[in-house]
Amino acid sequence: SDVYKRQELETQIAVARARMEGERRRLQEEIEAITARAARQSELEAEAADIRRQISERPALEEEIRALREQLQALQAERGERQNENRQLYQEMKDLEARIQAISRIGAECPTCRRPLPEAERMRLQREWELEGRRRGDRYRENQARLQAIDQEQSRLEARLQERQRALETLSRLELRMEQIEQELREIQGELDRLEERRRALQELDRRLQEDRVAPEEQAALQEIDAALKALGYDIEAHHA
């Protein structure tokens, strides 16, 4: 009957209206989410600019690390040379000490031919060997002082190298962060490009709901049924009350 059909149409119209209202809420939520995310755009761009500035320092940082490693290698090589020289100097000083000890008494023998040394020759040899011993001792102490300085310089350079390597690791993490920022900015821009389209869709839904332009075919069919029922004297308002 027309009454039953009318109820069915009203149900269809109500379902369509509920669907439109749900779509309206979805669009409103999307617009709010995009607007909120877009508010971070300037913050992200500022962070990206700061990261670019830091990343631009990578070549200089890598060059400093290379130079520090070269300096440490040079110091290590010098350390080895001076340590080797001091081992040799120490042995030579011990040998000289033994030779001086051997001719230090009057009547000592020649260390080469084993004949008694004339006193003047013995004293000459003793003075010569003592001078050589002092020279070697001076060189030994010079090397020792330089080895201590090398230790201090190595400690300073190694600390600087570790700090610079940590800075390089930080740059690598910043580069990853930069990729994330760029991706997020691209997504934000893509959403902003579609934002106006969503606003227009929301405005259209608002107009249709305000003007009750919901399920137009069902609305037209409902009006025809209402007109027919009214012609038959059917009080629609009374039945809705």
mmCIF file of C-alpha atoms in Angstrom:
data_model
loop_
_atom_site.group_PDB
_atom_site.id
_atom_site.type_symbol
_atom_site.label_atom_id
_atom_site.label_comp_id
_atom_site.label_asym_id
_atom_site.label_seq_id
_atom_site.Cartn_x
_atom_site.Cartn_y
_atom_site.Cartn_z
ATOM 1 C CA SER A 1 0.000 0.000 0.000
ATOM 2 C CA ASP A 2 0.993 3.643 -0.349
ATOM 3 C CA VAL A 3 1.270 3.999 3.417
ATOM 4 C CA TYR A 4 3.704 1.108 3.649
ATOM 5 C CA LYS A 5 5.642 2.389 0.662
ATOM 6 C CA ARG A 6 5.735 5.820 2.259
ATOM 7 C CA GLN A 7 7.258 4.375 5.451
ATOM 8 C CA GLU A 8 9.841 2.527 3.383
ATOM 9 C CA LEU A 9 10.802 5.727 1.536
ATOM 10 C CA GLU A 10 11.106 7.655 4.796
ATOM 11 C CA THR A 11 13.437 4.965 6.125
ATOM 12 C CA GLN A 12 15.578 5.152 2.972
ATOM 13 C CA ILE A 13 15.748 8.953 3.241
ATOM 14 C CA ALA A 14 16.728 8.731 6.926
ATOM 15 C CA VAL A 15 19.474 6.219 6.107
ATOM 16 C CA ALA A 16 20.770 8.477 3.314
ATOM 17 C CA ARG A 17 20.732 11.480 5.658
ATOM 18 C CA ALA A 18 22.642 9.536 8.324
ATOM 19 C CA ARG A 19 25.181 8.488 5.708
ATOM 20 C CA MET A 20 25.644 12.105 4.577
ATOM 21 C CA GLU A 21 26.019 13.280 8.176
ATOM 22 C CA GLY A 22 28.642 10.559 8.741
ATOM 23 C CA GLU A 23 30.500 11.677 5.618
ATOM 24 C CA ARG A 24 30.285 15.262 6.857
ATOM 25 C CA ARG A 25 31.841 14.298 10.204
ATOM 26 C CA ARG A 26 34.600 12.368 8.440
ATOM 27 C CA LEU A 27 35.429 15.333 6.215
ATOM 28 C CA GLN A 28 35.406 17.693 9.199
ATOM 29 C CA GLU A 29 37.795 15.421 11.112
ATOM 30 C CA GLU A 30 40.115 15.140 8.105
ATOM 31 C CA ILE A 31 40.181 18.922 7.675
ATOM 32 C CA GLU A 32 40.974 19.416 11.360
ATOM 33 C CA ALA A 33 43.722 16.786 11.253
ATOM 34 C CA ILE A 34 45.304 18.319 8.132
ATOM 35 C CA THR A 35 45.128 21.801 9.623
ATOM 36 C CA ALA A 36 46.743 20.610 12.850
ATOM 37 C CA ARG A 37 49.505 18.779 10.992
ATOM 38 C CA ALA A 38 50.084 21.728 8.658
ATOM 39 C CA ALA A 39 50.694 23.892 11.729
ATOM 40 C CA ARG A 40 53.957 21.939 12.159
ATOM 41 C CA GLN A 41 55.135 22.825 8.658
ATOM 42 C CA SER A 42 57.084 25.943 9.636
ATOM 43 C CA GLU A 43 58.589 24.132 12.645
ATOM 44 C CA LEU A 44 59.715 21.235 10.437
ATOM 45 C CA GLU A 45 61.137 23.596 7.826
ATOM 46 C CA ALA A 46 63.152 25.409 10.516
ATOM 47 C CA GLU A 47 64.477 22.093 11.829
ATOM 48 C CA ALA A 48 65.377 21.038 8.279
ATOM 49 C CA ALA A 49 67.283 24.287 7.703
ATOM 50 C CA ASP A 50 69.282 23.753 10.899
ATOM 51 C CA ILE A 51 70.069 20.149 9.937
ATOM 52 C CA ARG A 52 71.189 21.234 6.450
ATOM 53 C CA ARG A 53 73.585 23.702 8.064
ATOM 54 C CA GLN A 54 75.050 20.984 10.275
ATOM 55 C CA ILE A 55 75.261 18.460 7.437
ATOM 56 C CA SER A 56 77.143 21.013 5.327
ATOM 57 C CA GLU A 57 79.983 20.695 7.857
ATOM 58 C CA ARG A 58 80.518 16.992 7.014
ATOM 59 C CA PRO A 59 83.393 17.520 4.487
ATOM 60 C CA ALA A 60 85.352 19.679 6.954
ATOM 61 C CA LEU A 61 84.651 17.195 9.750
ATOM 62 C CA GLU A 62 85.822 14.238 7.661
ATOM 63 C CA GLU A 63 88.965 16.162 6.668
ATOM 64 C CA GLU A 64 89.734 16.931 10.323
ATOM 65 C CA ILE A 65 89.302 13.255 11.250
ATOM 66 C CA ARG A 66 91.672 12.246 8.439
ATOM 67 C CA ALA A 67 94.253 14.814 9.592
ATOM 68 C CA LEU A 68 93.978 13.668 13.221
ATOM 69 C CA ARG A 69 94.567 10.041 12.209
ATOM 70 C CA GLU A 70 97.613 11.048 10.178
ATOM 71 C CA GLN A 71 99.015 13.014 13.129
ATOM 72 C CA LEU A 72 98.492 10.047 15.438
ATOM 73 C CA GLN A 73 100.196 7.708 12.959
ATOM 74 C CA ALA A 74 103.151 10.110 12.687
ATOM 75 C CA LEU A 75 103.446 10.331 16.475
ATOM 76 C CA GLN A 76 103.297 6.556 16.785
ATOM 77 C CA ALA A 77 106.071 6.203 14.198
ATOM 78 C CA GLU A 78 108.195 8.809 16.010
ATOM 79 C CA ARG A 79 107.561 7.040 19.324
ATOM 80 C CA GLY A 80 108.866 3.769 17.880
ATOM 81 C CA GLU A 81 111.966 5.425 16.433
ATOM 82 C CA ARG A 82 112.870 7.209 19.679
ATOM 83 C CA GLN A 83 112.203 4.112 21.781
ATOM 84 C CA ASN A 84 114.465 2.060 19.506
ATOM 85 C CA GLU A 85 117.148 4.754 19.625
ATOM 86 C CA ASN A 86 116.973 4.884 23.424
ATOM 87 C CA ARG A 87 117.352 1.129 23.707
ATOM 88 C CA GLN A 88 120.480 1.392 21.567
ATOM 89 C CA LEU A 89 121.766 4.438 23.498
ATOM 90 C CA TYR A 90 121.207 2.639 26.796
ATOM 91 C CA GLN A 91 123.285 -0.328 25.630
ATOM 92 C CA GLU A 92 126.009 1.960 24.294
ATOM 93 C CA MET A 93 126.131 3.875 27.598
ATOM 94 C CA LYS A 94 126.432 0.589 29.493
ATOM 95 C CA ASP A 95 129.291 -0.456 27.197
ATOM 96 C CA LEU A 96 131.041 2.894 27.641
ATOM 97 C CA GLU A 97 130.566 2.673 31.398
ATOM 98 C CA ALA A 98 132.238 -0.743 31.406
ATOM 99 C CA ARG A 99 135.131 0.514 29.243
ATOM 100 C CA ILE A 100 135.629 3.576 31.446
ATOM 101 C CA GLN A 101 135.543 1.359 34.514
ATOM 102 C CA ALA A 102 138.165 -0.907 32.931
ATOM 103 C CA ILE A 103 140.704 1.912 32.338
ATOM 104 C CA SER A 104 139.881 4.049 35.347
ATOM 105 C CA ARG A 105 142.813 2.774 37.408
ATOM 106 C CA ILE A 106 146.468 3.549 36.837
ATOM 107 C CA GLY A 107 148.240 0.836 34.896
ATOM 108 C CA ALA A 108 145.141 -0.315 33.116
ATOM 109 C CA GLU A 109 145.536 -2.367 29.957
ATOM 110 C CA CYS A 110 144.587 -1.278 26.456
ATOM 111 C CA PRO A 111 141.166 -2.809 25.753
ATOM 112 C CA THR A 112 142.325 -3.770 22.247
ATOM 113 C CA CYS A 113 145.888 -5.107 22.586
ATOM 114 C CA ARG A 114 145.840 -5.874 26.322
ATOM 115 C CA ARG A 115 149.174 -4.049 26.923
ATOM 116 C CA PRO A 116 149.589 -1.546 29.754
ATOM 117 C CA LEU A 117 148.382 1.921 28.695
ATOM 118 C CA PRO A 118 150.612 4.944 29.057
ATOM 119 C CA GLU A 119 149.056 7.275 31.634
ATOM 120 C CA ALA A 120 148.464 10.111 29.151
ATOM 121 C CA GLU A 121 146.752 7.726 26.709
ATOM 122 C CA ARG A 122 144.650 6.208 29.477
ATOM 123 C CA MET A 123 143.482 9.644 30.623
ATOM 124 C CA ARG A 124 142.754 10.691 27.015
ATOM 125 C CA LEU A 125 140.639 7.610 26.397
ATOM 126 C CA GLN A 126 138.807 8.061 29.680
ATOM 127 C CA ARG A 127 137.960 11.698 28.914
ATOM 128 C CA GLU A 128 136.884 10.776 25.357
ATOM 129 C CA TRP A 129 134.620 7.963 26.513
ATOM 130 C CA GLU A 130 133.155 10.047 29.329
ATOM 131 C CA LEU A 131 132.332 12.771 26.789
ATOM 132 C CA GLU A 132 130.703 10.201 24.509
ATOM 133 C CA GLY A 133 128.743 8.884 27.478
ATOM 134 C CA ARG A 134 127.501 12.373 28.348
ATOM 135 C CA ARG A 135 126.493 12.988 24.751
ATOM 136 C CA ARG A 136 124.564 9.741 24.639
ATOM 137 C CA GLY A 137 123.010 10.528 28.018
ATOM 138 C CA ASP A 138 121.895 13.945 26.799
ATOM 139 C CA ARG A 139 120.354 12.376 23.697
ATOM 140 C CA TYR A 140 118.715 9.670 25.822
ATOM 141 C CA ARG A 141 117.130 12.268 28.131
ATOM 142 C CA GLU A 142 116.058 14.360 25.140
ATOM 143 C CA ASN A 143 114.267 11.310 23.735
ATOM 144 C CA GLN A 144 112.671 10.556 27.098
ATOM 145 C CA ALA A 145 111.337 14.105 27.344
ATOM 146 C CA ARG A 146 110.004 13.902 23.797
ATOM 147 C CA LEU A 147 108.351 10.531 24.521
ATOM 148 C CA GLN A 148 106.515 12.102 27.457
ATOM 149 C CA ALA A 149 105.406 14.970 25.226
ATOM 150 C CA ILE A 150 104.250 12.425 22.615
ATOM 151 C CA ASP A 151 102.153 10.667 25.293
ATOM 152 C CA GLN A 152 100.438 13.942 26.165
ATOM 153 C CA GLU A 153 99.943 14.914 22.523
ATOM 154 C CA GLN A 154 98.548 11.467 21.674
ATOM 155 C CA SER A 155 96.070 11.671 24.550
ATOM 156 C CA ARG A 156 94.921 15.088 23.375
ATOM 157 C CA LEU A 157 94.592 14.002 19.729
ATOM 158 C CA GLU A 158 92.812 10.727 20.614
ATOM 159 C CA ALA A 159 90.272 12.622 22.731
ATOM 160 C CA ARG A 160 89.696 15.071 19.898
ATOM 161 C CA LEU A 161 89.389 12.213 17.395
ATOM 162 C CA GLN A 162 86.777 10.443 19.528
ATOM 163 C CA GLU A 163 84.814 13.679 19.886
ATOM 164 C CA ARG A 164 84.944 14.308 16.129
ATOM 165 C CA GLN A 165 83.894 10.715 15.378
ATOM 166 C CA ARG A 166 80.902 11.118 17.693
ATOM 167 C CA ALA A 167 80.047 14.335 15.842
ATOM 168 C CA LEU A 168 80.192 12.403 12.558
ATOM 169 C CA GLU A 169 77.859 9.734 13.967
ATOM 170 C CA THR A 170 75.507 12.511 15.036
ATOM 171 C CA LEU A 171 75.529 13.841 11.462
ATOM 172 C CA SER A 172 74.585 10.393 10.161
ATOM 173 C CA ARG A 173 71.605 10.344 12.543
ATOM 174 C CA LEU A 174 70.697 13.876 11.450
ATOM 175 C CA GLU A 175 70.743 12.763 7.816
ATOM 176 C CA LEU A 176 68.217 10.060 8.663
ATOM 177 C CA ARG A 177 66.118 12.644 10.523
ATOM 178 C CA MET A 178 66.351 14.893 7.462
ATOM 179 C CA GLU A 179 64.874 12.135 5.294
ATOM 180 C CA GLN A 180 61.985 11.772 7.769
ATOM 181 C CA ILE A 181 61.339 15.528 7.785
ATOM 182 C CA GLU A 182 61.380 15.741 3.997
ATOM 183 C CA GLN A 183 58.949 12.826 3.772
ATOM 184 C CA GLU A 184 56.625 14.444 6.329
ATOM 185 C CA LEU A 185 56.770 17.795 4.521
ATOM 186 C CA ARG A 186 55.899 16.087 1.235
ATOM 187 C CA GLU A 187 52.927 14.391 2.921
ATOM 188 C CA ILE A 188 51.796 17.674 4.470
ATOM 189 C CA GLN A 189 52.049 19.444 1.135
ATOM 190 C CA GLY A 190 50.079 16.665 -0.531
ATOM 191 C CA GLU A 191 47.377 16.957 2.109
ATOM 192 C CA LEU A 192 47.321 20.747 1.788
ATOM 193 C CA ASP A 193 46.883 20.361 -1.963
ATOM 194 C CA ARG A 194 43.738 18.321 -1.261
ATOM 195 C CA LEU A 195 42.518 20.466 1.635
ATOM 196 C CA GLU A 196 40.546 22.901 -0.515
ATOM 197 C CA GLU A 197 38.852 20.008 -2.272
ATOM 198 C CA ARG A 198 37.759 18.612 1.099
ATOM 199 C CA ARG A 199 36.475 22.024 2.214
ATOM 200 C CA ARG A 200 34.395 22.359 -0.943
ATOM 201 C CA ALA A 201 32.996 18.854 -0.425
ATOM 202 C CA LEU A 202 32.107 19.757 3.178
ATOM 203 C CA GLN A 203 30.380 22.981 2.096
ATOM 204 C CA GLU A 204 28.374 21.068 -0.494
ATOM 205 C CA LEU A 205 27.288 18.501 2.089
ATOM 206 C CA ASP A 206 26.287 21.300 4.479
ATOM 207 C CA ARG A 207 24.119 22.914 1.778
ATOM 208 C CA ARG A 208 22.457 19.649 0.852
ATOM 209 C CA LEU A 209 21.685 18.860 4.475
ATOM 210 C CA GLN A 210 20.412 22.381 5.188
ATOM 211 C CA GLU A 211 18.253 22.362 2.054
ATOM 212 C CA ASP A 212 17.149 18.780 2.735
ATOM 213 C CA ARG A 213 18.521 17.659 -0.625
ATOM 214 C CA VAL A 214 18.883 14.103 0.583
ATOM 215 C CA ALA A 215 17.977 11.078 -1.578
ATOM 216 C CA PRO A 216 16.248 13.263 -4.224
ATOM 217 C CA GLU A 217 14.613 10.340 -6.040
ATOM 218 C CA GLU A 218 13.147 8.979 -2.817
ATOM 219 C CA GLN A 219 12.070 12.506 -1.810
ATOM 220 C CA ALA A 220 10.270 12.960 -5.157
ATOM 221 C CA ALA A 221 8.558 9.562 -4.810
ATOM 222 C CA LEU A 222 7.529 10.463 -1.255
ATOM 223 C CA GLN A 223 5.989 13.742 -2.444
ATOM 224 C CA GLU A 224 3.969 11.903 -5.108
ATOM 225 C CA ILE A 225 2.662 9.441 -2.515
ATOM 226 C CA ASP A 226 1.843 12.281 -0.095
ATOM 227 C CA ALA A 227 -0.073 14.096 -2.833
ATOM 228 C CA ALA A 228 -2.030 10.910 -3.687
ATOM 229 C CA LEU A 229 -2.801 10.195 -0.038
ATOM 230 C CA LYS A 230 -3.877 13.770 0.522
ATOM 231 C CA ALA A 231 -6.211 13.546 -2.464
ATOM 232 C CA LEU A 232 -7.765 10.530 -0.767
ATOM 233 C CA GLY A 233 -8.243 12.542 2.440
ATOM 234 C CA TYR A 234 -5.461 10.760 4.351
ATOM 235 C CA ASP A 235 -4.183 12.948 7.184
ATOM 236 C CA ILE A 236 -0.417 12.411 7.073
ATOM 237 C CA GLU A 237 0.351 14.767 9.969
ATOM 238 C CA ALA A 238 -2.209 13.054 12.203
ATOM 239 C CA HIS A 239 -0.625 9.660 11.546
ATOM 240 C CA HIS A 240 2.837 11.095 12.333
ATOM 241 C CA ALA A 241 1.668 12.660 15.580
#
